[in-house]
XYZ file of C-alpha atoms in Angstrom:
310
model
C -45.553 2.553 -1.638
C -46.035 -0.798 -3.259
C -46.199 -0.771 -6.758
C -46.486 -3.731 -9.724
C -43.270 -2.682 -10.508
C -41.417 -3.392 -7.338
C -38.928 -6.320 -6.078
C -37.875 -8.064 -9.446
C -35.171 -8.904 -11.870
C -36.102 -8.382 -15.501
C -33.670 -9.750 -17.914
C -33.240 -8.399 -21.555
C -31.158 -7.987 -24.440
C -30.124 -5.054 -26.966
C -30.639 -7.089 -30.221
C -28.550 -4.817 -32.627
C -25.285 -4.551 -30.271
C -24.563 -7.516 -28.784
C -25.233 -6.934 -25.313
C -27.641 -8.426 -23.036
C -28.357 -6.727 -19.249
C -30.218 -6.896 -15.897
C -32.944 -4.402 -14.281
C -33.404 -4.606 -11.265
C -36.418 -2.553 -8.819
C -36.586 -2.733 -4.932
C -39.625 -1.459 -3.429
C -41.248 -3.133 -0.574
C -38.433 -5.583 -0.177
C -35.369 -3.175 0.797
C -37.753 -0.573 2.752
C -38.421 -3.584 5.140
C -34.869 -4.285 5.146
C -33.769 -0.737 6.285
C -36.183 0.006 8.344
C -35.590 -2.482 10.562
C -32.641 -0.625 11.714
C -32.073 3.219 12.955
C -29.476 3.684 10.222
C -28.827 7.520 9.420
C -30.100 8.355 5.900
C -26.306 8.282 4.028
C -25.953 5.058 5.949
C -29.167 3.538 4.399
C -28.646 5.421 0.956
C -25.134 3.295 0.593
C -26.297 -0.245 1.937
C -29.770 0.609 -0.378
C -27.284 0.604 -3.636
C -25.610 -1.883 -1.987
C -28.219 -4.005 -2.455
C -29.187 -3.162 -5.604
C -25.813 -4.289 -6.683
C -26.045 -7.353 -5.012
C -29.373 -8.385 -6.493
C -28.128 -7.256 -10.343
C -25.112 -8.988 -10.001
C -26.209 -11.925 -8.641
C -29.144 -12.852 -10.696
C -27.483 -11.934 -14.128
C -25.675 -15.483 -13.236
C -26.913 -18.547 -13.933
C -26.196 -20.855 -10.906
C -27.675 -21.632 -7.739
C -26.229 -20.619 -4.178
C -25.242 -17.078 -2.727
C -23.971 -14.594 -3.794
C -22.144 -12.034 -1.709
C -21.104 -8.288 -1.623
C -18.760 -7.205 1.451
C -17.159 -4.021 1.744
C -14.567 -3.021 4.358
C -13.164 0.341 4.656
C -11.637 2.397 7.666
C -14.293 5.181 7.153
C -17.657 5.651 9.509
C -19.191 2.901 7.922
C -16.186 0.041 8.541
C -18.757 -2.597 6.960
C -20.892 -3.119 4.520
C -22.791 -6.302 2.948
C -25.309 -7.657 0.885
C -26.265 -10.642 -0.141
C -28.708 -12.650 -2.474
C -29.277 -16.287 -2.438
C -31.166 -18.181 -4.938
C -34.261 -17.780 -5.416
C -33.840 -14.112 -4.994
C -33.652 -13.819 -0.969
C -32.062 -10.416 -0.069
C -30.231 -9.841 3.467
C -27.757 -6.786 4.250
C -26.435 -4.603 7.144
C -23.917 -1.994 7.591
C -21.664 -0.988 10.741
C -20.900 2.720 11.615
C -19.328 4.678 13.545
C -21.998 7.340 15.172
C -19.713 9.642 16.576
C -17.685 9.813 13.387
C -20.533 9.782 11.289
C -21.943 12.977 13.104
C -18.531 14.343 12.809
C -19.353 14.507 8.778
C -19.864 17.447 6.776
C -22.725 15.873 4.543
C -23.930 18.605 2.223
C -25.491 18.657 -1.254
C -24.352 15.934 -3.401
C -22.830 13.586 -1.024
C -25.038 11.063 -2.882
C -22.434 10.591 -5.141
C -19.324 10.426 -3.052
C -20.368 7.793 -0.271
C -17.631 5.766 -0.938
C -14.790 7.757 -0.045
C -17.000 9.922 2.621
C -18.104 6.883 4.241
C -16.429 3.393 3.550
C -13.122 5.249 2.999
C -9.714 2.793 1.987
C -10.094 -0.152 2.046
C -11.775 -3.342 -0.380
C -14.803 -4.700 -1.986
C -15.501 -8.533 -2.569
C -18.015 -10.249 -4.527
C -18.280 -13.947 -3.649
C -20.094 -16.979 -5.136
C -21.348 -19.716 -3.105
C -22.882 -22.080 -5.365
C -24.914 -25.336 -4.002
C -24.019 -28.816 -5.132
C -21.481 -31.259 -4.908
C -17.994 -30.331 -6.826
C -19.150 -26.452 -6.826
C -16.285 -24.025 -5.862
C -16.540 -21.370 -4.133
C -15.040 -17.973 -5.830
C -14.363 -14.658 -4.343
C -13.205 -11.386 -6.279
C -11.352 -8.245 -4.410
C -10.751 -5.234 -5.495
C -9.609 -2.180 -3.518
C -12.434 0.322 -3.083
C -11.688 3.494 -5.696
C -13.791 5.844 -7.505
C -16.791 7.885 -5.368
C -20.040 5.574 -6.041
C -20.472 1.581 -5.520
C -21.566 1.478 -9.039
C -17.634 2.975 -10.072
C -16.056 0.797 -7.156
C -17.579 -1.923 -9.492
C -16.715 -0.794 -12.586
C -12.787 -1.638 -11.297
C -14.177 -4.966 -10.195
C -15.190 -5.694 -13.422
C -12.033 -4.483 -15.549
C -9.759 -6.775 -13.131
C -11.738 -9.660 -13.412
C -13.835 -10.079 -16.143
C -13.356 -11.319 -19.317
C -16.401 -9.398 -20.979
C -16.964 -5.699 -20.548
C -19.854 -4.963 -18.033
C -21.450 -1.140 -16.990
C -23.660 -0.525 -13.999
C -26.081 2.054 -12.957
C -27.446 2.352 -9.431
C -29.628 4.435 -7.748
C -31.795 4.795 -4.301
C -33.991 7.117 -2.633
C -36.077 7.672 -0.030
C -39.778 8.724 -1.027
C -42.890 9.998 0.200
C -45.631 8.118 -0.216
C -49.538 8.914 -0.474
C -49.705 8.333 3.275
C -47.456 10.629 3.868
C -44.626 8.090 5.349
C -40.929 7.833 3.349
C -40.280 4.704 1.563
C -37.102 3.002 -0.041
C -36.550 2.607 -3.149
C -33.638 1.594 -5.289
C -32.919 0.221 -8.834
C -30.216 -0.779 -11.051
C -29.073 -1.638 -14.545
C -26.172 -4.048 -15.482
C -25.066 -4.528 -19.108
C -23.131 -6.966 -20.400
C -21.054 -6.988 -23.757
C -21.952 -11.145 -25.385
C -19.454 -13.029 -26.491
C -17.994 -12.932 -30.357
C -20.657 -15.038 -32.416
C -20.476 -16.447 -35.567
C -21.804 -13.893 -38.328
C -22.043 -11.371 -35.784
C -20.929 -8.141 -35.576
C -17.017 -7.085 -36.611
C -14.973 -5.910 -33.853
C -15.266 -2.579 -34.788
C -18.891 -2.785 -34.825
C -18.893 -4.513 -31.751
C -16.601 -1.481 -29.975
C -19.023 1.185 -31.472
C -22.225 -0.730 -30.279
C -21.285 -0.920 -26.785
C -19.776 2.514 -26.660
C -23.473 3.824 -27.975
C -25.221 1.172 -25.215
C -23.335 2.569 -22.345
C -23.438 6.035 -23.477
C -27.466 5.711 -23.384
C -26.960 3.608 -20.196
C -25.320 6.666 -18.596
C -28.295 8.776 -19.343
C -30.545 7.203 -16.700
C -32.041 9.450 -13.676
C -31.874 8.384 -10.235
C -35.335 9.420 -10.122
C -36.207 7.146 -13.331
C -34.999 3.900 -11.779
C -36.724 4.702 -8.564
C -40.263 6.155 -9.772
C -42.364 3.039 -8.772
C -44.760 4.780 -11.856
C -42.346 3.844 -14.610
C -42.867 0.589 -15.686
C -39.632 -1.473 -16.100
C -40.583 -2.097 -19.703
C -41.008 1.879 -20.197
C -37.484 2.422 -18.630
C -36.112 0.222 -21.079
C -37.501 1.417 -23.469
C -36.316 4.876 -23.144
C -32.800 3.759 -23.388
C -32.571 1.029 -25.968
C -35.644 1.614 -28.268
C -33.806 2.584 -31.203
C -31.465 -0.438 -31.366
C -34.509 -2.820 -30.353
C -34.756 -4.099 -26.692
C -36.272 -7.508 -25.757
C -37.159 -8.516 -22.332
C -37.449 -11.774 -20.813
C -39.217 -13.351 -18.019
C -39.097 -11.278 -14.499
C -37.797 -13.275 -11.469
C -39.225 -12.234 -7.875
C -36.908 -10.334 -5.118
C -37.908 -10.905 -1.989
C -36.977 -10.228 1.557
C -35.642 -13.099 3.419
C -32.927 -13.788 6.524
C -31.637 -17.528 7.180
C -31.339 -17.004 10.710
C -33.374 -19.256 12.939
C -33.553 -20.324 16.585
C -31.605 -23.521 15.487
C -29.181 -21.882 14.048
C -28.456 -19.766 16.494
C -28.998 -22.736 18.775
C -25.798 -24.808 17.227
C -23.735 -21.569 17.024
C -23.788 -20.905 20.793
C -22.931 -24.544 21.434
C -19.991 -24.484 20.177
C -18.512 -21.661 22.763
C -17.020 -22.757 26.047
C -18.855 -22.933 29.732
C -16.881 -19.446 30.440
C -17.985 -17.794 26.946
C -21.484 -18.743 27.769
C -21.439 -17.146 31.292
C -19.841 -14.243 29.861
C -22.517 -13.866 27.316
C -25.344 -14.595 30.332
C -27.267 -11.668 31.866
C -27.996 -11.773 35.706
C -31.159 -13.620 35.002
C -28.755 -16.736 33.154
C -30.196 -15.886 29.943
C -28.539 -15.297 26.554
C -29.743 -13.141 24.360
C -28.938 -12.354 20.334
C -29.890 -10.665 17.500
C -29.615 -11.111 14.337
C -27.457 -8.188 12.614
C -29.535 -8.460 9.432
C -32.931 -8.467 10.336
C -32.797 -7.995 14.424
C -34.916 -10.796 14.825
C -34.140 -11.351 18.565
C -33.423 -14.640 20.497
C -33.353 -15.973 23.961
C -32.134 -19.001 25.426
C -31.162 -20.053 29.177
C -27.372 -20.227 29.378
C -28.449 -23.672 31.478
C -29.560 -25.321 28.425
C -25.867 -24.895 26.861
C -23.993 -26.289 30.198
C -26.582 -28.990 30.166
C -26.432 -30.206 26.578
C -22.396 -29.809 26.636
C -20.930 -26.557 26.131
C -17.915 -26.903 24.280
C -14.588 -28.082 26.797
């Protein structure tokens, strides 16, 4: 159920150990995003943190673009991917395997081994797109280990960055007042700041962010997806005794880019004999969008008469 507390990035900062972080909620937002597809619940549970991860990760950096999560393994699930684009647009979708996936022993706990049960070996790649002339476009990979996204990260973040960074993720599908289920998912990033002048020693520094992640490991799934605890109250919990300061919230929101003119200039550019191929017996082409399954139609005519490409 929508809540005041859903679909938003709340930035904030542990004043006594040098570390600043990221909470993010998904309410409204990812449920529309999963529901649009049939995908079985461990399916939906691993893109929801998926997600999550995405939307942390992307909007604890200050540029403007996309930024991207892909994960490719040789499990059931053989892709995975998530995206957020500035100014908070989510998109993702997963591929899987049904007959493998049924072939799954999925019992109690499998929550917290998706990773190996369903994306398997294989990698995970964060890219940034940034907009603007002279922007480059980066991408990180890092072979898929440990048994959650959130530790699958965690070796992201020792091989590439310079700072030390923890994350927390969590998703869940509840029952509403109504009576009908509803996604949920949440995270929480941390970030170690850089050495300041007249700030803490290095040994301080090392003790402060062992004591922030400790408390960061104490947070419930259930906590981070309760649409009844405020983000502020969350927070709170953790970080009170060190003193936590929050900044202004930023908006998630569910958006695709796809549109009938982009779709449009994609199919030009396949041959006469693609086109046909793609044509039903009527002559028309039809596709859907593998992130939100909007669907579109077209006459294959309009392609050979516009110029198809040779």
């Amino acid at each position: 159920m929508p809540s005041l507390h859903d679909d938003l990035s709340l930035p904030f900062q542990i004043e006594q150990c040098d570390v600043r972080g990221r909470l993010v909620r998904l309410g409204p937002a990812l449920d529309r995003i999963l529901s649009r597809h049939a995908y079985p619940e461990p399916v939906a549970q691993l893109l929801a943190e998926a997600m999550a991860l995405a939307a942390t990760m992307a909007t604890a950096l200050k540029f403007d673009g996309i930024f991207s999560l892909q994960a490719k393994g040789d499990g059931p699930v053989s892709t995975l991917v998530a995206d957020c684009r500035t100014p908070g647009h989510l998109r993702g979708y997963a591929s899987f395997d049904a007959e493998r996936l049924d072939g799954l022993e999925l019992g109690p706990g499998a929550e917290r081994a998706l990773v190996p049960l369903l994306l398997g070996k294989g990698y995970l790649a964060f890219t940034i797109d940034p907009q603007g002339p002279d922007m480059e476009r980066y991408q990180g990979i890092v072979d898929l280990s440990g048994s959650t996204l959130a530790e699958a990260a965690h070796a992201y973040f020792a091989q590439s960055e310079q700072l030390n960074a923890r994350v927390v993720l969590a998703a869940a599908h509840r029952k509403g007042t109504d009576g009908r289920r509803y996604w949920r998912g949440g995270g929480i990033l941390l970030q170690q700041l850089p050495i300041q002048a007249g700030g803490l020693g290095d040994d301080e520094r090392e003790l402060a962010w062992e004591k922030a992640t400790a408390l960061l490991s104490t947070t419930r799934a259930d906590e981070l997806c309760d649409p009844a605890i405020s983000q502020n109250d969350l927070l709170f919990r953790l970080f009170h005794e060190d003193g936590v300061r929050v900044f202004e919230a930023s908006a998630l929101a569910d958006a695709c880019t796809c549109s009938s003119d982009k779709v449009r200039g994609i199919l030009s550019t396949f041959s006469a004999e693609e086109l046909g191929d793609m044509a039903d017996a009527d002559g028309r082409i039809t596709v859907t969008c593998q992130f939100c399954s909007a669907g579109y139609d077209f006459p294959a005519a309009d392609f050979s008469a516009s110029g198809a490409k040779a």
